[in-house]
Amino acid sequence: MAGFFATYGNLIVLMVLGAMLGLSLYLPLMTGQLSLASPGFYALGGYIAAILSTKVFITNSSLFPIPLLLLEMLIAGAVCGLLGILVGIPALRLRGIYLAIATIAFVEVLRVISLNLDITGGAVGIFGIPQPFQTAIEYLWIAVPLLIISMFFLYRLERIRVGRAFAAIREDELAADAMGINPTYYKVLAFTLGAILAGIVGAISAHFLNTWNARQGTFDASIIYLTFVLIGGSKTFLGPVLGGMVFTALPEMLRAIADPEITGLQLPTAIAQFLQDGRLIIFGLLIVIGTIFFPQGLVTPDLFKRRRVRNNK
Amino acid sequence: MDITLFLQQFLNGLSIGSAYAIFALGYTLIFSILGIINFAHGAIFTLGAYFTYALIGGAFGFSGLLANAALPVQLPFALALILGSTLAGFVGVAVERFAFRPLRRKGSDSLLTVVSSLGVAVVIVNVIQYLVGAESYTFPANIYGNLPASFNFGTVEKPVPIRSIQVVIFCVSVTILTILTYLINRTKYGKAMQAVAEDSTTASLLGINSDRFIVWTFFISSFIAGLAGSLVGSSVSIRPTFGIEFGLKGLAVIVLGGLGSIPGAVLGGFVIGLVEAFVPADYSGYKDAVAFGILFMMLLIRPQGLLGRRFVQKV
């Protein structure tokens, strides 16, 4: 078991972080708004943690104190939340593809700014971000509770007034407006919650990856998070969690399949090489196939409902 | 800023602006007919550039499946350009057939089609990278034959040199724009396409084969994307991702001009090209943010764009 964690510790932490990034994109989608802004807030949260831990909270101890890490997460969440409100209020007047494009523009502007500022280290980025833990797997002490809290939060959210309002806006914004729900308020709320979560995850990731640069918040990242949500399932919070975990692990899984030492299978060299180097081709094909054959995603609310209906009969 | 420098920046802006314009036209054609943004457009732009590079006999590097491969033929640039763009056009048709039509048949949400096109973009970019590696390739300098390296648009005392590639880009783009405007406004094909764009159900009731016009639209838009990719690629250098970056700028162009508006795409292209050309050299790092800043502001102030139609949502 120790050997397993030593080998796959990194990957397990990334899977948990991936699940949360999926959730951060899922939140605005709960109100039917396709926002691709998560990577921007993720990058911003990471920069906040990286700058604070390398320039402000300088400690002599070999391990970075965990309370300071929690403080950084708090600050990152707060700053991203504020920026989320500031960007959200004007941007969420837009719908559908217009909103998606506006958020792409937001991510790109943030990326170019971080490439050019001195404080963010320019194109090189920030190096040597201090580690709060001895090994990678110990990051689970922070990441797993955060994931559980977010999942519980979303579980409750989907069942209270606010979540019902989100769903009403997703199904028909005009009808929701006519029923006395203020669509702008709830859309900005959902967008801001997603921004806060992405910022907090960014703060953890900056420590976890040890280095942070402008390649963290890009258009490519937007596509990958979107895949988490849409293939995982966009109608229940379990979809993005599962999608985030599976799709983060997928490249490693393909690499493992191609490795005869792990599976014992001796695949033809061409196929083994394709599984290793062509991972992203498979990723892209899965997106296309998924949208055509599983438009609701793999995890749908019906999965849980169907059993109940059968019992009634 | 003195007048020669101004003139030089202005002409360079016009040249890159014309490339933005024809590239954005491809987005616009597909948007006006299907109501979706085709994110694979940028990838097809890249693909066109690689096809043209391969057809003029360019060699590929040391990584990727086709390491050190080169075609036995070396076509002249003009021929390679047309052939490469045609190949890009066929890829566009295949994309429509396998990634768009199944979704259209099922009547899926348009956002799903957008996601599917993103998937196609990921596939194309990574297939290129898998086959010929991620390094950048530069077109040979002699592709324009006897043309001088640059044209002088000023006087002998005050020269305003413009690279001939920029002049070629501008001329080809303006030609394409003229042909397309004629095609759309003056021919039966264009009228039918406009009818399909307006309402595809009614168009098919009137005896127009919607699917056939959608396929043609994809071919034309991908052909132009391939052409723009080859021309822009020959003026800088080509990498598997260079089309995606260009494609994101194209988004700024069409939103600025107004989604679905053809004159809007042209106007937006020139505006973005000129604004970028006049970013001061000291702030050149921020050049890429300018287009997105304009895009963001435009969406907030006037989401329908400069020349777009305003849509009122009805119950």
Short mmCIF file of N, CA and C in Angstrom, two decimals, chain A residues 43-163:
data_model
loop_
_atom_site.label_atom_id
_atom_site.label_comp_id
_atom_site.label_asym_id
_atom_site.label_seq_id
_atom_site.Cartn_x
_atom_site.Cartn_y
_atom_site.Cartn_z
N ALA A 43 -5.69 30.44 -11.78
CA ALA A 43 -4.36 31.02 -11.94
C ALA A 43 -4.16 32.15 -10.94
N LEU A 44 -5.18 32.98 -10.76
CA LEU A 44 -5.07 34.12 -9.84
C LEU A 44 -4.85 33.62 -8.41
N GLY A 45 -5.64 32.61 -7.99
CA GLY A 45 -5.48 32.05 -6.65
C GLY A 45 -4.07 31.51 -6.45
N GLY A 46 -3.57 30.83 -7.49
CA GLY A 46 -2.22 30.28 -7.42
C GLY A 46 -1.17 31.37 -7.28
N TYR A 47 -1.33 32.45 -8.06
CA TYR A 47 -0.37 33.56 -7.96
C TYR A 47 -0.41 34.18 -6.57
N ILE A 48 -1.62 34.33 -6.01
CA ILE A 48 -1.73 34.93 -4.68
C ILE A 48 -0.94 34.08 -3.67
N ALA A 49 -1.17 32.74 -3.73
CA ALA A 49 -0.46 31.87 -2.79
C ALA A 49 1.05 31.89 -3.04
N ALA A 50 1.43 31.88 -4.32
CA ALA A 50 2.85 31.83 -4.66
C ALA A 50 3.55 33.10 -4.19
N ILE A 51 2.93 34.26 -4.41
CA ILE A 51 3.56 35.52 -4.02
C ILE A 51 3.61 35.64 -2.51
N LEU A 52 2.48 35.31 -1.85
CA LEU A 52 2.46 35.42 -0.39
C LEU A 52 3.51 34.52 0.24
N SER A 53 3.62 33.27 -0.23
CA SER A 53 4.50 32.32 0.46
C SER A 53 5.97 32.56 0.12
N THR A 54 6.27 33.17 -1.03
CA THR A 54 7.68 33.38 -1.35
C THR A 54 8.16 34.78 -0.98
N LYS A 55 7.23 35.73 -0.82
CA LYS A 55 7.68 37.11 -0.58
C LYS A 55 7.22 37.67 0.76
N VAL A 56 6.06 37.22 1.26
CA VAL A 56 5.51 37.83 2.48
C VAL A 56 5.70 36.94 3.70
N PHE A 57 5.17 35.72 3.63
CA PHE A 57 5.23 34.81 4.79
C PHE A 57 6.53 34.01 4.76
N ILE A 58 7.66 34.66 4.95
CA ILE A 58 8.90 33.90 4.88
C ILE A 58 9.19 33.29 6.25
N THR A 59 9.33 31.96 6.30
CA THR A 59 9.57 31.29 7.58
C THR A 59 10.92 30.58 7.51
N ASN A 60 11.45 30.29 8.69
CA ASN A 60 12.75 29.60 8.73
C ASN A 60 12.58 28.09 8.79
N SER A 61 11.40 27.65 9.20
CA SER A 61 11.20 26.20 9.33
C SER A 61 11.25 25.54 7.96
N SER A 62 11.60 24.23 7.97
CA SER A 62 11.77 23.54 6.70
C SER A 62 10.42 23.32 6.02
N LEU A 63 9.37 23.17 6.82
CA LEU A 63 8.05 22.99 6.23
C LEU A 63 7.24 24.26 6.41
N PHE A 64 6.49 24.61 5.38
CA PHE A 64 5.66 25.81 5.43
C PHE A 64 4.50 25.58 6.40
N PRO A 65 4.26 26.49 7.36
CA PRO A 65 3.21 26.24 8.35
C PRO A 65 1.83 26.13 7.72
N ILE A 66 1.06 25.12 8.19
CA ILE A 66 -0.25 24.87 7.58
C ILE A 66 -1.25 26.00 7.85
N PRO A 67 -1.24 26.63 9.05
CA PRO A 67 -2.18 27.75 9.23
C PRO A 67 -1.97 28.85 8.19
N LEU A 68 -0.71 29.09 7.83
CA LEU A 68 -0.46 30.11 6.81
C LEU A 68 -1.03 29.67 5.46
N LEU A 69 -0.93 28.37 5.17
CA LEU A 69 -1.51 27.85 3.92
C LEU A 69 -3.01 28.09 3.91
N LEU A 70 -3.64 27.81 5.08
CA LEU A 70 -5.09 28.02 5.16
C LEU A 70 -5.42 29.50 4.99
N LEU A 71 -4.57 30.37 5.57
CA LEU A 71 -4.78 31.81 5.43
C LEU A 71 -4.69 32.22 3.95
N GLU A 72 -3.69 31.65 3.26
CA GLU A 72 -3.54 31.96 1.83
C GLU A 72 -4.78 31.53 1.05
N MET A 73 -5.30 30.32 1.40
CA MET A 73 -6.49 29.84 0.71
C MET A 73 -7.65 30.79 0.94
N LEU A 74 -7.73 31.30 2.17
CA LEU A 74 -8.80 32.24 2.52
C LEU A 74 -8.67 33.52 1.70
N ILE A 75 -7.43 34.05 1.65
CA ILE A 75 -7.21 35.30 0.92
C ILE A 75 -7.51 35.08 -0.57
N ALA A 76 -6.98 33.95 -1.10
CA ALA A 76 -7.21 33.66 -2.52
C ALA A 76 -8.71 33.58 -2.81
N GLY A 77 -9.44 32.87 -1.94
CA GLY A 77 -10.88 32.75 -2.13
C GLY A 77 -11.56 34.10 -2.08
N ALA A 78 -11.14 34.95 -1.13
CA ALA A 78 -11.78 36.25 -0.97
C ALA A 78 -11.51 37.15 -2.18
N VAL A 79 -10.23 37.18 -2.62
CA VAL A 79 -9.90 38.05 -3.76
C VAL A 79 -10.64 37.58 -5.01
N CYS A 80 -10.62 36.25 -5.25
CA CYS A 80 -11.30 35.72 -6.43
C CYS A 80 -12.81 35.97 -6.35
N GLY A 81 -13.36 35.87 -5.13
CA GLY A 81 -14.78 36.13 -4.96
C GLY A 81 -15.11 37.57 -5.32
N LEU A 82 -14.28 38.51 -4.82
CA LEU A 82 -14.52 39.93 -5.12
C LEU A 82 -14.42 40.19 -6.62
N LEU A 83 -13.35 39.65 -7.23
CA LEU A 83 -13.18 39.84 -8.67
C LEU A 83 -14.35 39.18 -9.41
N GLY A 84 -14.80 38.02 -8.88
CA GLY A 84 -15.93 37.34 -9.49
C GLY A 84 -17.16 38.23 -9.52
N ILE A 85 -17.42 38.94 -8.40
CA ILE A 85 -18.59 39.83 -8.36
C ILE A 85 -18.40 40.97 -9.37
N LEU A 86 -17.17 41.55 -9.36
CA LEU A 86 -16.91 42.70 -10.23
C LEU A 86 -17.06 42.33 -11.70
N VAL A 87 -16.52 41.14 -12.08
CA VAL A 87 -16.61 40.72 -13.48
C VAL A 87 -18.01 40.18 -13.77
N GLY A 88 -18.57 39.49 -12.77
CA GLY A 88 -19.84 38.81 -12.99
C GLY A 88 -21.00 39.76 -13.26
N ILE A 89 -21.06 40.87 -12.53
CA ILE A 89 -22.23 41.75 -12.68
C ILE A 89 -22.40 42.25 -14.12
N PRO A 90 -21.32 42.80 -14.74
CA PRO A 90 -21.54 43.18 -16.14
C PRO A 90 -21.61 41.97 -17.08
N ALA A 91 -20.76 40.94 -16.84
CA ALA A 91 -20.64 39.86 -17.83
C ALA A 91 -21.88 38.98 -17.88
N LEU A 92 -22.57 38.84 -16.74
CA LEU A 92 -23.68 37.88 -16.73
C LEU A 92 -24.97 38.46 -17.31
N ARG A 93 -24.88 39.68 -17.83
CA ARG A 93 -26.01 40.14 -18.64
C ARG A 93 -26.00 39.40 -19.96
N LEU A 94 -24.85 38.81 -20.30
CA LEU A 94 -24.72 38.08 -21.55
C LEU A 94 -25.18 36.65 -21.37
N ARG A 95 -25.62 36.05 -22.49
CA ARG A 95 -26.08 34.67 -22.42
C ARG A 95 -25.30 33.78 -23.37
N GLY A 96 -25.40 32.48 -23.11
CA GLY A 96 -24.94 31.46 -24.05
C GLY A 96 -23.53 31.70 -24.54
N ILE A 97 -23.38 31.71 -25.86
CA ILE A 97 -22.05 31.76 -26.46
C ILE A 97 -21.37 33.09 -26.16
N TYR A 98 -22.16 34.18 -25.99
CA TYR A 98 -21.56 35.48 -25.71
C TYR A 98 -20.84 35.46 -24.37
N LEU A 99 -21.47 34.81 -23.39
CA LEU A 99 -20.84 34.73 -22.07
C LEU A 99 -19.57 33.88 -22.16
N ALA A 100 -19.67 32.75 -22.89
CA ALA A 100 -18.49 31.89 -23.03
C ALA A 100 -17.33 32.68 -23.62
N ILE A 101 -17.61 33.47 -24.67
CA ILE A 101 -16.55 34.24 -25.32
C ILE A 101 -16.00 35.30 -24.36
N ALA A 102 -16.90 35.97 -23.62
CA ALA A 102 -16.45 37.01 -22.69
C ALA A 102 -15.52 36.41 -21.64
N THR A 103 -15.86 35.20 -21.15
CA THR A 103 -15.02 34.60 -20.12
C THR A 103 -13.68 34.13 -20.70
N ILE A 104 -13.70 33.68 -21.98
CA ILE A 104 -12.43 33.33 -22.63
C ILE A 104 -11.55 34.57 -22.68
N ALA A 105 -12.16 35.71 -23.05
CA ALA A 105 -11.41 36.96 -23.13
C ALA A 105 -10.84 37.33 -21.76
N PHE A 106 -11.65 37.15 -20.72
CA PHE A 106 -11.20 37.45 -19.35
C PHE A 106 -9.96 36.61 -19.00
N VAL A 107 -10.03 35.30 -19.30
CA VAL A 107 -8.89 34.42 -18.99
C VAL A 107 -7.65 34.85 -19.76
N GLU A 108 -7.83 35.20 -21.04
CA GLU A 108 -6.68 35.59 -21.86
C GLU A 108 -6.06 36.90 -21.36
N VAL A 109 -6.91 37.85 -20.97
CA VAL A 109 -6.38 39.13 -20.47
C VAL A 109 -5.56 38.88 -19.20
N LEU A 110 -6.10 38.07 -18.28
CA LEU A 110 -5.37 37.75 -17.06
C LEU A 110 -4.03 37.08 -17.38
N ARG A 111 -4.07 36.16 -18.36
CA ARG A 111 -2.85 35.44 -18.72
C ARG A 111 -1.79 36.40 -19.26
N VAL A 112 -2.19 37.30 -20.16
CA VAL A 112 -1.22 38.23 -20.74
C VAL A 112 -0.67 39.17 -19.66
N ILE A 113 -1.55 39.62 -18.75
CA ILE A 113 -1.07 40.50 -17.68
C ILE A 113 -0.04 39.76 -16.82
N SER A 114 -0.33 38.49 -16.47
CA SER A 114 0.60 37.77 -15.60
C SER A 114 1.92 37.47 -16.32
N LEU A 115 1.86 37.42 -17.65
CA LEU A 115 3.10 37.22 -18.42
C LEU A 115 3.99 38.45 -18.40
N ASN A 116 3.39 39.62 -18.16
CA ASN A 116 4.15 40.87 -18.31
C ASN A 116 4.49 41.58 -17.01
N LEU A 117 3.86 41.17 -15.90
CA LEU A 117 4.16 41.84 -14.64
C LEU A 117 5.45 41.28 -14.03
N ASP A 118 6.13 42.12 -13.25
CA ASP A 118 7.34 41.66 -12.57
C ASP A 118 7.00 40.77 -11.39
N ILE A 119 5.93 41.14 -10.68
CA ILE A 119 5.62 40.44 -9.44
C ILE A 119 5.23 38.98 -9.70
N THR A 120 4.71 38.68 -10.90
CA THR A 120 4.33 37.31 -11.21
C THR A 120 5.47 36.55 -11.90
N GLY A 121 6.62 37.18 -12.01
CA GLY A 121 7.77 36.48 -12.57
C GLY A 121 7.77 36.40 -14.08
N GLY A 122 6.91 37.16 -14.74
CA GLY A 122 6.89 37.17 -16.21
C GLY A 122 6.65 35.80 -16.80
N ALA A 123 7.33 35.52 -17.91
CA ALA A 123 7.11 34.24 -18.60
C ALA A 123 7.68 33.07 -17.80
N VAL A 124 8.67 33.36 -16.96
CA VAL A 124 9.32 32.27 -16.21
C VAL A 124 8.41 31.79 -15.09
N GLY A 125 7.72 32.70 -14.45
CA GLY A 125 6.84 32.33 -13.35
C GLY A 125 7.55 32.40 -12.02
N ILE A 126 6.92 31.78 -11.02
CA ILE A 126 7.46 31.81 -9.67
C ILE A 126 7.94 30.41 -9.31
N PHE A 127 9.18 30.34 -8.81
CA PHE A 127 9.77 29.04 -8.49
C PHE A 127 9.88 28.84 -6.98
N GLY A 128 10.15 27.60 -6.58
CA GLY A 128 10.47 27.31 -5.19
C GLY A 128 9.41 27.72 -4.21
N ILE A 129 8.15 27.43 -4.51
CA ILE A 129 7.09 27.71 -3.57
C ILE A 129 7.22 26.71 -2.42
N PRO A 130 7.29 27.18 -1.16
CA PRO A 130 7.59 26.27 -0.05
C PRO A 130 6.53 25.19 0.13
N GLN A 131 6.98 24.04 0.64
CA GLN A 131 6.11 22.88 0.79
C GLN A 131 5.62 22.77 2.23
N PRO A 132 4.32 22.63 2.44
CA PRO A 132 3.83 22.42 3.81
C PRO A 132 3.94 20.96 4.25
N PHE A 133 4.18 20.04 3.34
CA PHE A 133 4.20 18.62 3.69
C PHE A 133 5.48 17.97 3.19
N GLN A 134 5.80 16.80 3.81
CA GLN A 134 6.99 16.05 3.39
C GLN A 134 6.78 15.38 2.03
N THR A 135 5.62 14.73 1.87
CA THR A 135 5.38 14.00 0.63
C THR A 135 4.12 14.51 -0.05
N ALA A 136 3.99 14.15 -1.33
CA ALA A 136 2.86 14.64 -2.13
C ALA A 136 1.53 14.15 -1.56
N ILE A 137 1.50 12.88 -1.14
CA ILE A 137 0.23 12.29 -0.74
C ILE A 137 -0.39 13.01 0.45
N GLU A 138 0.47 13.65 1.29
CA GLU A 138 -0.06 14.32 2.48
C GLU A 138 -0.93 15.53 2.15
N TYR A 139 -0.84 16.01 0.88
CA TYR A 139 -1.72 17.10 0.48
C TYR A 139 -3.19 16.71 0.58
N LEU A 140 -3.43 15.38 0.61
CA LEU A 140 -4.81 14.93 0.74
C LEU A 140 -5.44 15.44 2.04
N TRP A 141 -4.60 15.70 3.07
CA TRP A 141 -5.15 16.21 4.33
C TRP A 141 -5.87 17.54 4.12
N ILE A 142 -5.42 18.30 3.12
CA ILE A 142 -6.09 19.56 2.81
C ILE A 142 -7.15 19.34 1.75
N ALA A 143 -6.79 18.59 0.69
CA ALA A 143 -7.64 18.50 -0.50
C ALA A 143 -8.91 17.70 -0.25
N VAL A 144 -8.79 16.56 0.45
CA VAL A 144 -9.98 15.72 0.62
C VAL A 144 -11.04 16.40 1.49
N PRO A 145 -10.67 16.97 2.67
CA PRO A 145 -11.71 17.67 3.43
C PRO A 145 -12.37 18.77 2.61
N LEU A 146 -11.56 19.50 1.83
CA LEU A 146 -12.13 20.58 1.02
C LEU A 146 -13.11 20.03 -0.01
N LEU A 147 -12.76 18.90 -0.62
CA LEU A 147 -13.66 18.29 -1.60
C LEU A 147 -14.96 17.85 -0.92
N ILE A 148 -14.81 17.22 0.27
CA ILE A 148 -16.01 16.74 0.97
C ILE A 148 -16.90 17.92 1.35
N ILE A 149 -16.26 19.00 1.85
CA ILE A 149 -17.05 20.18 2.21
C ILE A 149 -17.77 20.73 0.97
N SER A 150 -17.03 20.85 -0.16
CA SER A 150 -17.68 21.40 -1.36
C SER A 150 -18.81 20.50 -1.82
N MET A 151 -18.59 19.17 -1.76
CA MET A 151 -19.64 18.26 -2.22
C MET A 151 -20.87 18.36 -1.32
N PHE A 152 -20.62 18.45 0.01
CA PHE A 152 -21.76 18.57 0.93
C PHE A 152 -22.48 19.88 0.69
N PHE A 153 -21.69 20.94 0.47
CA PHE A 153 -22.24 22.25 0.19
C PHE A 153 -23.16 22.19 -1.03
N LEU A 154 -22.67 21.53 -2.10
CA LEU A 154 -23.46 21.46 -3.32
C LEU A 154 -24.67 20.56 -3.15
N TYR A 155 -24.50 19.48 -2.36
CA TYR A 155 -25.63 18.58 -2.09
C TYR A 155 -26.75 19.36 -1.44
N ARG A 156 -26.39 20.19 -0.44
CA ARG A 156 -27.39 21.00 0.24
C ARG A 156 -27.93 22.07 -0.71
N LEU A 157 -26.99 22.70 -1.45
CA LEU A 157 -27.38 23.81 -2.33
C LEU A 157 -28.45 23.37 -3.31
N GLU A 158 -28.31 22.13 -3.84
CA GLU A 158 -29.28 21.68 -4.84
C GLU A 158 -30.66 21.45 -4.22
N ARG A 159 -30.74 21.46 -2.89
CA ARG A 159 -32.02 21.15 -2.25
C ARG A 159 -32.64 22.32 -1.50
N ILE A 160 -31.96 23.48 -1.50
CA ILE A 160 -32.57 24.62 -0.82
C ILE A 160 -33.06 25.64 -1.85
N ARG A 161 -33.67 26.72 -1.35
CA ARG A 161 -34.27 27.73 -2.19
C ARG A 161 -33.32 28.24 -3.28
N VAL A 162 -32.09 28.54 -2.87
CA VAL A 162 -31.13 29.10 -3.84
C VAL A 162 -30.90 28.13 -5.00
N GLY A 163 -30.69 26.84 -4.65
CA GLY A 163 -30.44 25.85 -5.69
C GLY A 163 -31.64 25.67 -6.60
#
